[in-house]
Amino acid sequence: MARRSTSGPTGSSPSGPRNRTPQPVRVRQRTVGDFVKAFLAFVALLVLVVGVPGALAVEVGWPLPHGVPSSDWLTQPITVHTFLSILTVIVWLAWAQFTACVLVEVKAALSGVGVPGRVPGSGPSQLLARQLVAALLLVGATAASLTPGLAQLGQHGQLDGNQRSTVAAAQQTPGVLVQQQEQAAKAAAAVAEHASQAATHAAPGTARHGDTKFYRIQPPEGRHHDSLWEIAQRHLGDGRRYKEIYELNKDRVQPDGSRLSEASLIRPGWIMEMPGDAHGGELVELPDAQVSPHVQQQIQDYDRTGDHAQHSGNAEHAGHSGHASVPAQRPAPEGTERTGAQQEAHATPASSGHFFGLPAALLGAPLLAAGLLGALGRRRRQALWQSALGAVGGRRGMEPPTPDGDAQDAQDALLVGADPDAVRLLDRSLRGLAAALTAESRPLPVVYAAWLSHGDLHLQLAQPSGKPPVPWRLGQDQTFWMLSRADAERYEDADTAAPYPGLVSLGTMDDSRLLLNLEAVPGIVSLSGREADRAAVFASVAAELATNGWSDRMTITLVGFGEDLTALAPNRLRHLDDIEALIETMQAETRQRRGALGAAGHDSVLTGRTGPAQHTRWAPHLVLLAAQPSAEDAVTLAELAADAGRLGIGYLVGTETGELPGAAWEMEVTPEGKLLAPLLGLELEAQLLPAVQQRAVVELFVEADPERDPDGPATAPPFLVDISEQGRPAVYARLVGPYEIIGLDTPDGDRSALLHEALALLLLHREGVHPRVLASALWPRGVTEDVRDALLERLRVWLGTDADGGPRLRADETGRLTLARSVVSDLDVLRSLYYEATQGKGVGSRAVRGRLLTDALVLVRGPLLADRPAGRYGWLTHEIIDARLPLLVADTGLALSAFHLEKDRAEKAIEALDAALRTAPADERLWHELLRATHATGDPDRLRARAAELLDRSGARGLPPRTEALLDELLPTWRDRAATAG
């Protein structure tokens, strides 16, 4: 993904790095209507909070008795005065409750902690207070001060002096990813040239502070507080540049002794150093006769706390007010190499389409790709097992279809882009945190978002929650918990419920990946932008939520889009036709969840995710509504979302206008692939799943559906070899069992293991392997393009050429690497023999069928690549060959057993089944046929021995029902022996 940079209006050197111009953000300006609403809200609050008690005190007085009542008080008749006193007490209590709601809402709004406390039994009172306070503060504070500071997520606590920037500021986030040396060199050269030009034009001996501009935070006018966003809007022409002001002034000592630590918290009297291109009459450039000596002294003292005080003379003083710098380049971890494709993905936005024939959207989404790849593998294994058990038209030995076109590109992109280690570490870290808090009898904190960078995990909490459990530690402040990758790798699988299943990737900023916890947002998350761009964001969110590896279970409701996406996970995804059906569904579920939480005695679903019921209850329900709701529906959704955070319900709603009632966080996706949330301080490279890639991914899942086309013919293997005497291959590799190669000399050097592994990968994919897929398989941590190409050249030389001069390693028209037909593996031969025996020559000739099946079973010498070295062949975890090979061997053994039993050769049948069981020991079908064949020998003791062996293998879990039924039929006394043994 491209590193985000923000350019000011000034020009840059032609030789400098070219940055895309940021698109303007639509910021809603305050209108006369807003001021009218604020005034009316103020009047309403004044009447309800001050007027009501005043009126009660004047008109009614104190309603309660002034002394302790006697028992006769209970028998007195109820008069009008008594009735009015009771009503007065009720009104006083209602006033007290409403006033408490107002105080809670004002505190939450001004502190920016996000979810306000819930006043017991408040209901509509707190909702009314929230609306009045929001209307009042709409013109009294910026939205950034009313929402959690997501812009801080993952910032390093104290930036190095040479990392501050102005015109080209890049916000710091945890663990900056590896920056490519070429990019670093270009950037450094551009800065050097810029500094040189500035030095040429600068007068000798010019004092730095003479060129520096400052702004002094003014006291609030009425209820209006200044903000960095508005300062940037007035003096830099773009509110999004507030981050430059923030970085220039972060952690510097202010005149009152405090420091700027959050972009949304600034105080009157503070001084802000401004970027050099700032303009406007409120700015101060020393000396300034219009500024009092006291203020001038404050500014001079503040100026001495800047970076120049420690780094005078650096090139960072060049340019406009002299603050140009290159973000620090962090070297790659030792031993890490990066492929050309990964480099390109790192520097190319997802919206730019394809490169090297693979979709960038999937290459740049490692968590989404890992989830899709894992779900696709599970779907294909399920299809294989159902095929083997005869659930799909009795097609034994069915081969999974080989994708082509866009689906093949999508599958390759998933293989290259997936980062299963990151998913595993994220899952274990979150569950480990939950287990540690449970052990300390502490509740789970509310987590708004998480940042991932190199495996380091940063959680932003809604509010301070004390000291995190070891090995977690506090981040830059009390609302950040951090876990390093090294500590995360020490976690084992924890038997606890997933604590934050609603986390979903939105994009990257400064090479760190943001995951937003949709179920914890205090209201609706709105998304504006073009319809196609919004759809790409919605599809990405839906696909990741449906397949991610850090959730146990959840419900994801799609409205207005994505009916075809339900194929990814029918047990998680559901589609509703319209908003009316959604509102009806969510009203019922909201009532049900409130009642269930109350009955269970929980404050929120987070409390319910610890304890005995954690695995069975409180799964989140996430609503993705792409259609623009009507004004009435929007209000209804806002009411439903007001209390949704504690109920585990999240709402992501699309809007065409950018304005949505009840929206806690507002985001916009631009045509350039940026995801903007300016009032949250976010500018991300959006994670997208465009329509073309969405259709391709869905096609992969539909093709793997075990219920698809049940009456179709059996699928032939993708590669059939000539099994006659004339079909001897030039190169023969044994993969089923220990790895051996016949026909090639063993290569010299340390690349021999890589050459063998590359050949094995190509042999298992006769349809072709994309070079990027090959590189990511051999070097999971990445490799440079020249290293990959050098290995491919060695592989090409090692394999050699055929008699006709053609290379045995070649590329097809799509650029994928393929092997010549003269390079064959025993797995190719095994598939071909079984296919010919059951669907080819063996169908019409019993003798041919028996010979082919016998030859096939002889090839089986053990599991696939039985002696592969530890730490290599990790790509096999993405394959389904580990499921296909045992099924193929079992099918072969069953077919040969049936062949022998037709002639009552029970011993031969048992021999064939035993051979198959050595590779497929868990196949229930083989055990059933073995019991039948043993029964056919007429030896009860032998059958009892087989039954005992089967019982021993089953262990504590017991035998499957079908196996028990078969033993009841063949050996009725087996239960007695089992009971005696038990």
Tab-separated table of N, CA, C and O in Angstrom, residues 12-48:
chain	number	residue	atom	x	y	z
A	12	SER	N	6.805	21.480	-5.087
A	12	SER	CA	7.911	20.631	-4.680
A	12	SER	C	8.829	20.476	-5.854
A	12	SER	O	8.509	20.731	-6.985
A	13	SER	N	9.995	20.034	-5.549
A	13	SER	CA	10.976	19.821	-6.607
A	13	SER	C	10.503	18.810	-7.587
A	13	SER	O	9.919	17.811	-7.256
A	14	PRO	N	10.755	19.016	-8.866
A	14	PRO	CA	10.319	18.029	-9.855
A	14	PRO	C	10.907	16.677	-9.626
A	14	PRO	O	10.334	15.673	-10.007
A	15	SER	N	12.066	16.619	-8.997
A	15	SER	CA	12.682	15.322	-8.785
A	15	SER	C	12.187	14.629	-7.551
A	15	SER	O	12.544	13.505	-7.288
A	16	GLY	N	11.398	15.297	-6.768
A	16	GLY	CA	10.901	14.695	-5.554
A	16	GLY	C	9.861	13.661	-5.823
A	16	GLY	O	9.348	13.501	-6.904
A	17	PRO	N	9.534	12.914	-4.811
A	17	PRO	CA	8.505	11.874	-4.955
A	17	PRO	C	7.170	12.512	-5.266
A	17	PRO	O	6.774	13.519	-4.681
A	18	ARG	N	6.439	11.923	-6.181
A	18	ARG	CA	5.146	12.445	-6.590
A	18	ARG	C	4.062	11.855	-5.714
A	18	ARG	O	3.888	10.649	-5.663
A	19	ASN	N	3.309	12.696	-5.061
A	19	ASN	CA	2.206	12.263	-4.218
A	19	ASN	C	0.905	12.668	-4.862
A	19	ASN	O	0.797	13.751	-5.435
A	20	ARG	N	-0.073	11.812	-4.747
A	20	ARG	CA	-1.385	12.143	-5.285
A	20	ARG	C	-1.997	13.273	-4.483
A	20	ARG	O	-1.904	13.315	-3.268
A	21	THR	N	-2.654	14.187	-5.143
A	21	THR	CA	-3.286	15.310	-4.462
A	21	THR	C	-4.458	14.830	-3.645
A	21	THR	O	-5.357	14.182	-4.176
A	22	PRO	N	-4.502	15.122	-2.363
A	22	PRO	CA	-5.649	14.692	-1.562
A	22	PRO	C	-6.931	15.312	-2.070
A	22	PRO	O	-6.965	16.482	-2.448
A	23	GLN	N	-7.972	14.534	-2.076
A	23	GLN	CA	-9.260	15.030	-2.512
A	23	GLN	C	-9.905	15.829	-1.392
A	23	GLN	O	-9.761	15.518	-0.217
A	24	PRO	N	-10.632	16.895	-1.752
A	24	PRO	CA	-11.279	17.690	-0.711
A	24	PRO	C	-12.296	16.875	0.056
A	24	PRO	O	-12.992	16.042	-0.503
A	25	VAL	N	-12.362	17.107	1.329
A	25	VAL	CA	-13.311	16.415	2.191
A	25	VAL	C	-14.525	17.297	2.400
A	25	VAL	O	-14.404	18.487	2.688
A	26	ARG	N	-15.681	16.737	2.249
A	26	ARG	CA	-16.902	17.480	2.446
A	26	ARG	C	-17.126	17.652	3.941
A	26	ARG	O	-17.411	16.699	4.668
A	27	VAL	N	-16.961	18.858	4.443
A	27	VAL	CA	-17.131	19.152	5.859
A	27	VAL	C	-18.390	19.987	6.035
A	27	VAL	O	-18.547	21.031	5.416
A	28	ARG	N	-19.252	19.544	6.864
A	28	ARG	CA	-20.521	20.235	7.060
A	28	ARG	C	-20.293	21.500	7.870
A	28	ARG	O	-19.808	21.459	8.988
A	29	GLN	N	-20.617	22.671	7.308
A	29	GLN	CA	-20.477	23.937	7.993
A	29	GLN	C	-21.718	24.209	8.857
A	29	GLN	O	-22.809	23.757	8.564
A	30	ARG	N	-21.513	24.937	9.923
A	30	ARG	CA	-22.640	25.306	10.767
A	30	ARG	C	-23.550	26.275	10.047
A	30	ARG	O	-23.096	27.230	9.424
A	31	THR	N	-24.836	26.062	10.161
A	31	THR	CA	-25.820	26.887	9.491
A	31	THR	C	-26.635	27.646	10.523
A	31	THR	O	-26.530	27.426	11.734
A	32	VAL	N	-27.489	28.557	10.005
A	32	VAL	CA	-28.382	29.297	10.897
A	32	VAL	C	-29.299	28.327	11.631
A	32	VAL	O	-29.604	28.493	12.815
A	33	GLY	N	-29.717	27.264	10.914
A	33	GLY	CA	-30.567	26.263	11.555
A	33	GLY	C	-29.888	25.595	12.732
A	33	GLY	O	-30.535	25.273	13.740
A	34	ASP	N	-28.563	25.373	12.610
A	34	ASP	CA	-27.846	24.771	13.735
A	34	ASP	C	-27.887	25.674	14.965
A	34	ASP	O	-28.062	25.209	16.095
A	35	PHE	N	-27.693	26.993	14.737
A	35	PHE	CA	-27.730	27.915	15.864
A	35	PHE	C	-29.132	27.998	16.465
A	35	PHE	O	-29.288	28.114	17.686
A	36	VAL	N	-30.158	27.931	15.605
A	36	VAL	CA	-31.521	27.941	16.116
A	36	VAL	C	-31.776	26.700	16.970
A	36	VAL	O	-32.338	26.761	18.075
A	37	LYS	N	-31.340	25.517	16.435
A	37	LYS	CA	-31.506	24.285	17.199
A	37	LYS	C	-30.752	24.353	18.525
A	37	LYS	O	-31.255	23.904	19.568
A	38	ALA	N	-29.547	24.904	18.491
A	38	ALA	CA	-28.769	25.009	19.722
A	38	ALA	C	-29.458	25.916	20.730
A	38	ALA	O	-29.494	25.627	21.926
A	39	PHE	N	-30.014	27.037	20.240
A	39	PHE	CA	-30.703	27.944	21.140
A	39	PHE	C	-31.928	27.284	21.765
A	39	PHE	O	-32.162	27.379	22.969
A	40	LEU	N	-32.724	26.610	20.925
A	40	LEU	CA	-33.904	25.927	21.441
A	40	LEU	C	-33.514	24.835	22.433
A	40	LEU	O	-34.202	24.616	23.445
A	41	ALA	N	-32.410	24.102	22.127
A	41	ALA	CA	-31.942	23.070	23.051
A	41	ALA	C	-31.524	23.679	24.381
A	41	ALA	O	-31.794	23.132	25.458
A	42	PHE	N	-30.858	24.852	24.306
A	42	PHE	CA	-30.449	25.533	25.536
A	42	PHE	C	-31.664	25.944	26.365
A	42	PHE	O	-31.703	25.759	27.589
A	43	VAL	N	-32.674	26.506	25.668
A	43	VAL	CA	-33.893	26.920	26.373
A	43	VAL	C	-34.570	25.705	27.011
A	43	VAL	O	-35.006	25.737	28.174
A	44	ALA	N	-34.648	24.581	26.238
A	44	ALA	CA	-35.284	23.375	26.768
A	44	ALA	C	-34.539	22.850	27.979
A	44	ALA	O	-35.146	22.458	29.000
A	45	LEU	N	-33.223	22.811	27.894
A	45	LEU	CA	-32.442	22.339	29.040
A	45	LEU	C	-32.607	23.271	30.234
A	45	LEU	O	-32.693	22.830	31.388
A	46	LEU	N	-32.618	24.568	29.969
A	46	LEU	CA	-32.790	25.531	31.054
A	46	LEU	C	-34.131	25.335	31.751
A	46	LEU	O	-34.222	25.343	32.987
A	47	VAL	N	-35.187	25.138	30.952
A	47	VAL	CA	-36.517	24.941	31.528
A	47	VAL	C	-36.578	23.646	32.330
A	47	VAL	O	-37.097	23.601	33.452
A	48	LEU	N	-36.023	22.552	31.738
A	48	LEU	CA	-36.146	21.248	32.379
A	48	LEU	C	-35.241	21.093	33.586
A	48	LEU	O	-35.602	20.449	34.578
